[in-house]
Short mmCIF file of C-alpha atoms in Angstrom, two decimals:
data_model
loop_
_atom_site.label_atom_id
_atom_site.label_comp_id
_atom_site.label_asym_id
_atom_site.label_seq_id
_atom_site.Cartn_x
_atom_site.Cartn_y
_atom_site.Cartn_z
CA MET A 6 33.44 -54.67 72.60
CA PRO A 7 29.54 -53.35 73.04
CA LYS A 8 30.68 -49.85 72.79
CA ILE A 9 31.34 -49.12 69.28
CA LYS A 10 28.26 -51.06 68.56
CA LEU A 11 26.50 -48.83 65.87
CA PRO A 12 23.06 -46.99 66.92
CA HIS A 13 20.51 -48.71 64.55
CA LYS A 14 19.54 -45.78 62.34
CA SER A 15 16.37 -45.62 60.19
CA PRO A 16 17.00 -45.60 57.13
CA HIS A 17 14.11 -42.45 56.69
CA ILE A 18 16.03 -38.68 55.99
CA ASP A 19 14.24 -36.15 57.23
CA MET A 20 12.48 -34.12 54.58
CA THR A 21 11.34 -31.11 56.57
CA PRO A 22 13.22 -28.60 55.47
CA MET A 23 13.16 -30.21 51.31
CA VAL A 24 9.75 -29.52 51.93
CA ASP A 25 9.99 -25.68 53.32
CA LEU A 26 12.38 -25.13 50.61
CA PHE A 27 9.91 -25.94 47.97
CA SER A 28 7.16 -24.53 49.53
CA LEU A 29 9.08 -21.29 48.85
CA LEU A 30 10.74 -21.71 45.87
CA LEU A 31 6.29 -22.99 44.89
CA ILE A 32 4.94 -19.89 46.04
CA PHE A 33 8.07 -17.88 43.83
CA PHE A 34 6.69 -19.30 40.73
CA VAL A 35 3.12 -18.91 41.97
CA LEU A 36 3.78 -15.38 42.46
CA THR A 37 5.74 -14.75 39.89
CA ALA A 38 3.58 -16.32 37.20
CA THR A 39 3.19 -14.56 33.93
CA PHE A 40 1.26 -16.85 32.10
CA ARG A 41 3.05 -17.41 28.41
CA PRO A 42 -0.41 -17.34 25.69
CA GLN A 43 0.28 -20.33 23.15
CA ASP A 44 0.40 -18.94 19.89
CA PRO A 45 -1.87 -21.04 17.40
CA ALA A 46 1.16 -20.83 14.75
CA PRO A 47 4.41 -21.81 15.71
CA VAL A 48 6.50 -18.25 15.23
CA ASP A 49 10.05 -18.41 15.23
CA ALA A 50 10.37 -14.84 15.21
CA PRO A 51 13.89 -13.36 14.02
CA PHE A 52 16.81 -11.97 16.71
CA SER A 53 17.36 -8.18 17.07
CA VAL A 54 20.27 -6.83 19.50
CA SER A 55 17.32 -4.67 21.06
CA GLU A 56 16.56 -4.57 24.49
CA LYS A 57 13.61 -3.00 25.19
CA PRO A 58 10.79 -5.05 26.63
CA THR A 59 7.29 -5.36 25.17
CA PRO A 60 4.68 -3.16 26.94
CA ASP A 61 1.97 -4.89 28.91
CA PHE A 62 -1.02 -3.68 27.40
CA ASN A 63 -2.21 -1.31 25.03
CA ASN A 64 -0.98 -3.11 22.06
CA MET A 65 -1.94 -4.83 18.89
CA THR A 66 0.28 -7.39 17.71
CA VAL A 67 -0.37 -8.89 13.91
CA LEU A 68 1.33 -12.53 14.24
CA LEU A 69 2.52 -13.52 10.92
CA ALA A 70 2.76 -17.33 10.42
CA LYS A 71 5.43 -18.90 7.97
CA ASP A 72 2.52 -20.00 5.69
CA GLY A 73 1.04 -17.13 5.20
CA ARG A 74 -1.96 -17.13 7.82
CA ILE A 75 -2.53 -14.31 9.70
CA PHE A 76 -3.65 -13.86 13.61
CA PHE A 77 -4.32 -10.78 15.32
CA ASN A 78 -4.45 -9.84 18.53
CA ILE A 79 -5.16 -7.26 21.29
CA ASP A 80 -5.23 -6.45 25.37
CA ASN A 81 -8.03 -5.55 27.63
CA GLY A 82 -6.39 -2.87 28.51
CA PRO A 83 -4.81 -1.10 31.60
CA ASP A 84 -7.60 -2.19 33.75
CA THR A 85 -9.59 -4.90 33.73
CA LEU A 86 -12.50 -3.62 33.93
CA LEU A 87 -12.18 -1.34 30.33
CA LYS A 88 -13.19 -4.70 28.42
CA TYR A 89 -11.73 -3.34 25.43
CA ARG A 90 -12.02 -7.07 23.67
CA ASN A 91 -15.18 -6.96 24.71
CA LYS A 92 -16.01 -3.69 22.67
CA ILE A 93 -13.72 -4.36 19.82
CA LEU A 94 -15.81 -7.51 19.20
CA ALA A 95 -19.37 -5.95 19.44
CA GLU A 96 -18.44 -3.58 17.33
CA MET A 97 -16.83 -6.29 14.15
CA GLY A 98 -20.52 -7.86 14.66
CA LYS A 99 -21.97 -4.13 14.18
CA GLN A 100 -20.05 -3.86 10.94
CA TYR A 101 -20.23 -7.71 9.43
CA ASN A 102 -23.31 -8.31 10.89
CA VAL A 103 -23.12 -10.79 13.08
CA GLU A 104 -24.59 -10.86 16.18
CA PHE A 105 -22.68 -12.02 19.81
CA THR A 106 -24.27 -12.73 22.72
CA PRO A 107 -23.08 -11.85 26.18
CA GLU A 108 -21.89 -14.70 26.95
CA GLU A 109 -19.57 -14.89 23.48
CA LEU A 110 -17.99 -11.63 24.32
CA ARG A 111 -17.34 -13.03 27.98
CA LYS A 112 -15.79 -16.12 26.14
CA PHE A 113 -13.63 -13.53 23.78
CA GLU A 114 -12.41 -10.58 26.50
CA LYS A 115 -10.87 -14.34 28.40
CA MET A 116 -9.27 -15.39 25.83
CA THR A 117 -5.48 -14.31 25.74
CA SER A 118 -4.24 -16.57 22.74
CA SER A 119 -4.30 -15.03 18.83
CA PHE A 120 -7.14 -15.88 16.51
CA GLY A 121 -7.00 -16.22 13.17
CA VAL A 122 -10.63 -16.86 12.04
CA PRO A 123 -12.68 -14.65 9.54
CA ILE A 124 -15.47 -12.82 11.60
CA GLU A 125 -18.66 -15.23 10.29
CA LYS A 126 -16.71 -18.34 11.56
CA MET A 127 -15.76 -16.31 15.32
CA LYS A 128 -19.44 -17.44 16.36
CA GLU A 129 -17.93 -21.28 15.69
CA TYR A 130 -14.95 -20.58 17.19
CA LEU A 131 -15.90 -18.93 20.04
CA ASN A 132 -18.61 -22.23 20.54
CA ALA A 133 -16.14 -24.81 20.12
CA LYS A 134 -15.58 -27.89 22.72
CA ASN A 135 -11.50 -28.13 21.96
CA SER A 136 -8.96 -27.32 20.80
CA LYS A 137 -8.71 -29.35 17.73
CA GLU A 138 -12.55 -28.03 16.36
CA LYS A 139 -10.80 -24.37 17.18
CA ASP A 140 -7.76 -25.22 14.80
CA ALA A 141 -9.40 -26.19 12.11
CA LEU A 142 -11.24 -23.27 11.91
CA GLN A 143 -8.01 -20.82 12.26
CA THR A 144 -8.17 -20.04 8.30
CA GLY A 145 -6.20 -16.35 8.80
CA ILE A 146 -7.90 -13.27 8.76
CA PRO A 147 -8.61 -12.69 5.40
CA ILE A 148 -6.65 -9.50 3.95
CA ASP A 149 -8.03 -9.56 0.33
CA SER A 150 -8.52 -5.81 -0.87
CA LEU A 151 -12.36 -7.31 -0.94
CA ASP A 152 -12.88 -8.61 2.95
CA ASN A 153 -9.75 -6.83 4.56
CA GLN A 154 -10.97 -7.71 7.88
CA LEU A 155 -8.07 -6.76 9.27
CA ALA A 156 -8.09 -3.17 8.16
CA SER A 157 -11.81 -3.84 10.38
CA TRP A 158 -9.93 -4.99 13.55
CA ILE A 159 -7.23 -2.59 13.32
CA LEU A 160 -9.90 0.39 13.00
CA TYR A 161 -11.79 -0.52 16.02
CA SER A 162 -9.44 -1.47 18.09
CA ARG A 163 -7.95 2.34 17.75
CA GLN A 164 -11.15 3.73 17.70
CA VAL A 165 -11.86 1.77 21.25
CA ASN A 166 -8.36 2.29 23.15
CA SER A 167 -7.33 5.20 21.53
CA ASN A 168 -3.32 4.68 22.54
CA VAL A 169 -3.31 1.42 21.28
CA GLN A 170 0.89 0.43 19.49
CA ALA A 171 0.72 -1.76 16.65
CA SER A 172 3.51 -4.47 16.96
CA ILE A 173 4.16 -7.39 14.56
CA LYS A 174 5.59 -10.93 15.26
CA GLY A 175 6.89 -12.54 12.53
CA ASP A 176 8.37 -15.74 11.99
CA GLY A 177 11.81 -15.47 10.24
CA LYS A 178 10.48 -17.51 6.49
CA THR A 179 7.38 -15.81 5.82
CA GLU A 180 7.14 -14.50 2.78
CA PHE A 181 8.02 -10.94 1.97
CA PRO A 182 4.80 -9.54 0.01
CA VAL A 183 2.82 -11.23 3.07
CA VAL A 184 4.42 -8.54 5.58
CA LYS A 185 4.26 -6.00 2.79
CA LYS A 186 0.43 -6.52 1.94
CA VAL A 187 0.28 -5.88 6.17
CA LEU A 188 2.88 -2.95 6.65
CA ASP A 189 0.21 -1.35 4.01
CA ILE A 190 -2.85 -2.00 5.57
CA PHE A 191 -1.19 -0.92 8.88
CA GLY A 192 -0.68 2.50 6.54
CA GLU A 193 -3.89 2.89 5.11
CA LYS A 194 -5.03 3.21 8.73
CA ASN A 195 -2.60 6.14 9.49
CA VAL A 196 -0.19 3.36 11.95
CA TYR A 197 3.13 4.28 10.59
CA ARG A 198 4.75 3.50 14.10
CA PHE A 199 5.83 -0.65 14.34
CA ASN A 200 7.02 -2.78 17.51
CA LEU A 201 8.79 -5.56 16.05
CA ILE A 202 8.77 -8.07 18.19
CA THR A 203 12.46 -10.05 18.25
CA ASN A 204 14.38 -12.61 20.25
CA LEU A 205 17.18 -11.31 22.17
CA GLU A 206 20.35 -12.30 20.05
CA ALA A 207 23.19 -14.10 22.69
CA ILE A 208 25.40 -11.75 24.42
CA LYS A 209 28.83 -12.93 23.14
CA GLU A 210 27.12 -12.14 19.48
CA THR A 211 26.17 -8.76 19.99
CA GLU A 212 29.74 -7.37 21.91
CA GLY A 213 31.65 -8.37 18.86
CA LYS A 214 29.34 -6.60 16.61
CA THR A 215 29.78 -3.55 18.79
CA GLN A 216 33.44 -3.91 19.43
CA GLN A 217 33.90 -3.16 15.50
CA MET B 17 13.32 -43.04 77.72
CA ALA B 18 15.17 -45.71 75.12
CA GLU B 19 14.77 -48.15 78.06
CA ILE B 20 11.13 -47.84 78.64
CA VAL B 21 10.67 -48.55 74.90
CA ALA B 22 12.93 -51.51 74.70
CA GLN B 23 10.82 -53.24 77.31
CA GLU B 24 7.71 -52.21 76.09
CA LYS B 25 9.02 -54.02 73.32
CA HIS B 26 9.96 -57.08 74.91
CA GLU B 27 7.16 -57.56 76.44
CA GLY B 28 4.83 -57.31 73.66
CA GLY B 29 6.89 -59.43 71.78
CA LYS B 30 4.84 -58.71 68.25
CA LYS B 31 6.15 -55.37 66.45
CA LYS B 32 8.63 -52.34 66.12
CA ALA B 33 5.65 -49.95 65.06
CA THR B 34 4.55 -49.24 68.08
CA LYS B 35 6.84 -46.74 69.24
CA GLY B 36 4.81 -44.44 68.07
CA VAL B 37 6.91 -41.34 66.90
CA ALA B 38 4.60 -39.19 65.32
CA ARG B 39 6.53 -38.73 62.24
CA VAL B 40 4.87 -37.71 59.17
CA ASP B 41 6.02 -38.80 55.53
CA MET B 42 6.59 -36.06 53.41
CA THR B 43 7.84 -37.76 50.50
CA PRO B 44 4.22 -37.46 48.23
CA MET B 45 4.58 -33.89 49.45
CA VAL B 46 7.56 -33.68 48.25
CA ASP B 47 7.01 -35.34 44.80
CA LEU B 48 3.42 -33.34 45.24
CA MET B 49 5.33 -30.37 45.11
CA CYS B 50 7.72 -30.93 42.38
CA LEU B 51 5.84 -31.53 39.75
CA LEU B 52 3.99 -27.81 40.89
CA ILE B 53 7.45 -25.95 40.79
CA THR B 54 8.47 -27.65 37.07
CA PHE B 55 4.94 -26.64 35.69
CA PHE B 56 5.36 -23.34 37.07
CA MET B 57 8.81 -23.08 36.24
CA LEU B 58 8.57 -24.21 32.30
CA THR B 59 4.49 -22.17 32.30
CA THR B 60 6.23 -18.89 33.59
CA ALA B 61 7.34 -15.97 30.58
CA PHE B 62 10.72 -14.75 32.28
CA SER B 63 12.27 -13.34 28.99
CA LYS B 64 10.17 -11.56 27.08
CA PRO B 65 9.88 -10.84 23.99
CA LYS B 66 11.72 -7.95 22.87
CA ILE B 67 10.63 -5.19 20.43
CA MET B 68 12.24 -3.11 17.73
CA GLU B 69 10.36 0.27 16.95
CA ILE B 70 10.45 0.88 13.44
CA VAL B 71 8.74 4.45 12.02
CA LEU B 72 8.04 4.08 8.33
CA PRO B 73 6.79 6.95 5.66
CA GLU B 74 3.52 8.82 5.80
CA LYS B 75 1.84 8.48 2.61
CA LEU B 76 1.33 10.52 0.02
CA LYS B 77 -2.15 9.83 0.12
CA ASP B 78 -3.75 13.17 -1.75
CA LYS B 79 -0.52 15.10 -3.14
CA ASP B 80 -2.86 17.95 -4.29
CA LYS B 81 -4.90 18.28 -1.06
CA ASP B 82 -2.52 18.37 1.15
CA LYS B 83 0.25 19.82 -0.66
CA GLN B 84 2.79 17.24 0.24
CA GLU B 85 6.15 16.29 -1.14
CA ALA B 86 8.09 13.43 -0.36
CA PRO B 87 11.51 15.09 0.88
CA ARG B 88 14.47 15.89 -1.17
CA ILE B 89 17.39 13.80 0.11
CA ALA B 90 21.16 14.58 -1.93
CA LYS B 91 21.80 11.40 -4.25
CA SER B 92 25.37 11.55 -3.38
CA ARG B 93 24.61 10.43 0.72
CA THR B 94 22.23 8.26 -0.50
CA ILE B 95 22.28 4.20 -0.53
CA ASN B 96 19.66 1.60 -1.93
CA LEU B 97 19.55 -1.24 -0.49
CA ILE B 98 17.30 -4.28 -2.12
CA LEU B 99 16.39 -7.12 -0.60
CA GLY B 100 17.70 -10.25 -2.62
CA PRO B 101 16.47 -13.99 -2.07
CA GLN B 102 18.84 -16.55 -0.31
CA ASN B 103 19.77 -14.13 2.11
CA LYS B 104 21.75 -11.54 0.32
CA ILE B 105 21.11 -7.87 -0.12
CA TYR B 106 22.02 -6.12 -3.66
CA TRP B 107 22.66 -2.29 -3.29
CA TYR B 108 24.00 0.49 -5.74
CA PRO B 109 24.47 3.67 -4.58
CA GLY B 110 22.40 6.94 -5.56
CA LEU B 111 19.90 6.29 -8.08
CA VAL B 112 18.49 5.21 -10.90
CA GLU B 113 19.49 7.98 -13.78
CA ASP B 114 18.70 6.38 -17.32
CA PRO B 115 16.24 3.57 -16.73
CA LYS B 116 17.67 1.43 -19.83
CA ASN B 117 21.34 1.55 -18.34
CA PRO B 118 20.82 0.99 -15.16
CA PRO B 119 23.71 0.66 -12.51
CA PRO B 120 25.04 -3.11 -12.12
CA LEU B 121 24.25 -4.21 -8.71
CA GLN B 122 26.41 -5.49 -6.29
CA VAL B 123 25.76 -8.36 -3.63
CA ALA B 124 26.71 -8.73 0.03
CA ASP B 125 25.47 -10.14 3.02
CA PHE B 126 24.43 -10.46 6.47
CA SER B 127 27.66 -11.53 7.97
CA ASP B 128 30.35 -9.03 9.79
CA LYS B 129 32.91 -10.38 7.04
CA PRO B 130 34.69 -7.96 4.67
CA THR B 131 31.48 -8.99 1.98
CA GLY B 132 28.46 -8.08 4.40
CA ILE B 133 26.74 -5.34 4.39
CA ARG B 134 27.92 -3.86 8.08
CA GLN B 135 31.65 -3.32 6.71
CA LEU B 136 30.22 -1.55 4.13
CA LEU B 137 27.62 0.89 6.07
CA LEU B 138 30.14 1.35 9.10
CA GLU B 139 32.82 2.96 6.78
CA ARG B 140 30.27 5.27 5.05
CA ASN B 141 29.31 5.54 8.89
CA LYS B 142 33.13 6.21 10.49
CA ALA B 143 32.26 9.85 11.70
CA LEU B 144 28.96 9.37 13.40
CA PHE B 145 29.81 5.63 14.76
CA ILE B 146 32.89 6.98 16.21
CA LYS B 147 30.84 9.70 17.92
CA ILE B 148 28.18 7.40 19.38
CA LYS B 149 31.27 5.20 19.88
CA GLN B 150 33.32 7.92 21.89
CA PHE B 151 30.23 8.70 24.12
CA GLN B 152 29.33 5.59 25.12
CA ASP B 153 32.72 5.16 26.02
CA SER B 154 32.87 8.33 28.47
CA VAL B 155 29.28 7.30 30.01
CA ILE B 156 30.85 3.84 30.98
CA ALA B 157 34.31 5.39 31.96
CA GLY B 158 32.18 7.29 34.32
CA LYS B 159 33.70 10.50 32.38
CA LYS B 160 30.39 12.07 31.78
CA ILE B 161 28.04 13.12 34.38
CA ILE B 162 24.58 10.88 33.55
CA PRO B 163 21.35 10.36 36.26
CA ARG B 164 21.45 7.89 38.60
CA ASP B 165 18.12 6.10 38.49
CA SER B 166 18.35 3.84 35.76
CA ILE B 167 15.21 4.85 33.92
CA SER B 168 16.16 8.36 33.34
CA ARG B 169 19.52 7.40 32.51
CA GLU B 170 18.01 5.60 29.90
CA ILE B 171 16.59 8.17 28.40
CA PHE B 172 19.32 10.26 28.92
CA ILE B 173 21.75 7.69 26.75
CA ALA B 174 19.08 7.13 24.29
CA ASN B 175 18.60 11.76 24.21
CA GLU B 176 22.40 12.06 23.44
CA ILE B 177 22.18 9.46 21.12
CA ARG B 178 19.50 10.74 19.19
CA LYS B 179 20.66 13.97 19.18
CA LYS B 180 23.99 13.36 17.85
CA LYS B 181 22.15 11.12 15.21
CA THR B 182 20.11 14.09 13.68
CA SER B 183 22.92 16.69 13.88
CA ASP B 184 24.73 13.88 11.64
CA ASP B 185 24.99 15.07 7.99
CA THR B 186 27.28 13.00 6.69
CA GLY B 187 26.52 9.86 6.96
CA PRO B 188 24.70 7.74 4.79
CA ILE B 189 20.84 8.31 3.90
CA VAL B 190 20.32 4.31 3.13
CA LEU B 191 16.58 3.31 1.47
CA ILE B 192 15.58 -0.09 2.40
CA LYS B 193 13.89 -1.70 0.13
CA ALA B 194 12.12 -5.20 -0.28
CA TYR B 195 12.44 -8.08 -3.65
CA LYS B 196 9.41 -9.84 -3.60
CA THR B 197 11.09 -13.18 -2.45
CA ALA B 198 12.83 -11.67 0.55
CA ASN B 199 11.65 -12.60 3.83
CA TYR B 200 10.32 -11.80 6.40
CA GLY B 201 13.94 -12.50 8.56
CA ASN B 202 15.57 -10.21 6.23
CA PHE B 203 13.66 -7.23 7.05
CA VAL B 204 14.27 -7.35 10.63
CA ASP B 205 18.00 -8.09 10.23
CA ILE B 206 18.43 -5.16 7.78
CA LEU B 207 17.27 -3.10 10.69
CA ASP B 208 18.75 -4.80 13.36
CA GLU B 209 22.05 -3.88 11.06
CA MET B 210 21.05 -0.19 10.75
CA SER B 211 20.78 0.45 14.87
CA ILE B 212 24.28 -1.65 15.52
CA ILE B 213 26.06 0.55 12.96
CA GLY B 214 24.18 3.67 14.74
CA ILE B 215 23.22 5.01 10.96
CA ALA B 216 21.12 8.03 11.52
CA ARG B 217 18.89 8.31 8.67
CA TYR B 218 17.06 4.63 7.21
CA THR B 219 13.63 4.15 6.02
CA PHE B 220 11.84 1.34 4.07
CA VAL B 221 10.24 2.53 0.91
CA ASP B 222 8.76 0.38 -1.78
CA ILE B 223 10.61 -1.40 -4.69
CA ASN B 224 10.36 0.23 -7.85
CA TRP B 225 10.07 -1.86 -11.05
CA ILE B 226 13.70 -0.84 -12.74
CA GLU B 227 14.92 -2.15 -9.73
CA GLU B 228 12.75 -5.29 -9.79
CA ARG B 229 14.16 -5.52 -13.29
CA MET B 230 17.87 -4.59 -12.16
CA VAL B 231 17.65 -7.79 -9.14
CA GLU B 232 16.04 -9.98 -11.99
CA THR B 233 19.02 -8.88 -14.53
CA THR B 234 21.70 -9.94 -12.09
CA LEU B 235 19.71 -13.04 -10.86
CA GLY B 236 19.95 -13.98 -14.44
CA ILE B 237 15.46 -14.01 -14.41
CA THR B 238 13.96 -12.95 -17.97
CA PRO B 239 12.23 -10.00 -16.53
CA ALA B 240 8.60 -10.71 -16.69
CA SER B 241 6.72 -8.12 -16.96
CA PRO B 242 8.70 -4.67 -17.19
CA GLN B 243 5.72 -2.39 -16.54
CA LYS B 244 3.40 -2.44 -13.48
#
């Protein structure tokens, strides 16, 4: 019976719709991607029920690692032309007698992750070739009363960008004396309003809390 | 058409490849796109971290010059919470009147069970909590006229709740203190707890040596040096 003879199908599947779909997805992700800056130390932020998102700019963040190291980060401001980071580093250089070349300032401006380098090592840090070298230099920003560089960073950040807000992102297991010290340093510089960065708690649990 | 192709095949008698349908193999392209999509999905920060606002009391740096004075608060409404080790909260009401004979510390934890701090504070903050709850319910039920667009609605709700909190004069005044073995997680947890319970007045203050000693006695540690 020649009629039932099935046509000789090739095993090819038409990939075109799949490609179309993937292209769309890809375009979507490329356009919406905002890169997550990598934290130099693993930090597990505690949970809270707050739903306010972090501001996009005018933000200085102090990162408290579990081991007590302190990192700092500041953004470039709402407009990339403002180059706040650039100016802040230059001011810091003046204060601590470290001369930064325009090349180094540009490198600092481009960085997005927090840094925990004493200012004396900053030059080395900016010129480090790979992340391994960089990590070795991240010993935390000194907060001793003798050498309180965090206070200087806060001071100059606020001088350069008067709208800056203070954020604290800490690991849940950070010892309290470290936190206290940082809060005190902020207090000395007349910063009393903080944003504590937290993760959102699971909805189920918050619901249970409000039910009571 | 098919026939012609078939004929050609017979004449050539060699391979099928001469079929000549212009089809590009898309598989590598799909592979590549899959990889790219995976990459972008993993690096995209979809859920932005949230923030919790806190305002600390200003430090009185130069009392004589600025004529500043610490605000006075009612003793009967004050509750002192001391964040201790092992995620425990030690608390006592009022204030320490006699350093030699301090009030006993009571222990609570962060759970929402009867032993937790939440039940304790909710009990004392009932009046305000119910007011806030009723307001929220009326918003959900649509009894209240609220602004249409989401941003001004949120501001409106926040303002209403704030108004209720500032006019509150029965709820507790919570002073949060931290013993040195507490951790940052406890600190965030207790502040979170304050916002859940809707405490109108709370703040974070330094622990003093009497309280440090009270915690140490409760823990069974011999006080190291009472003088600070």
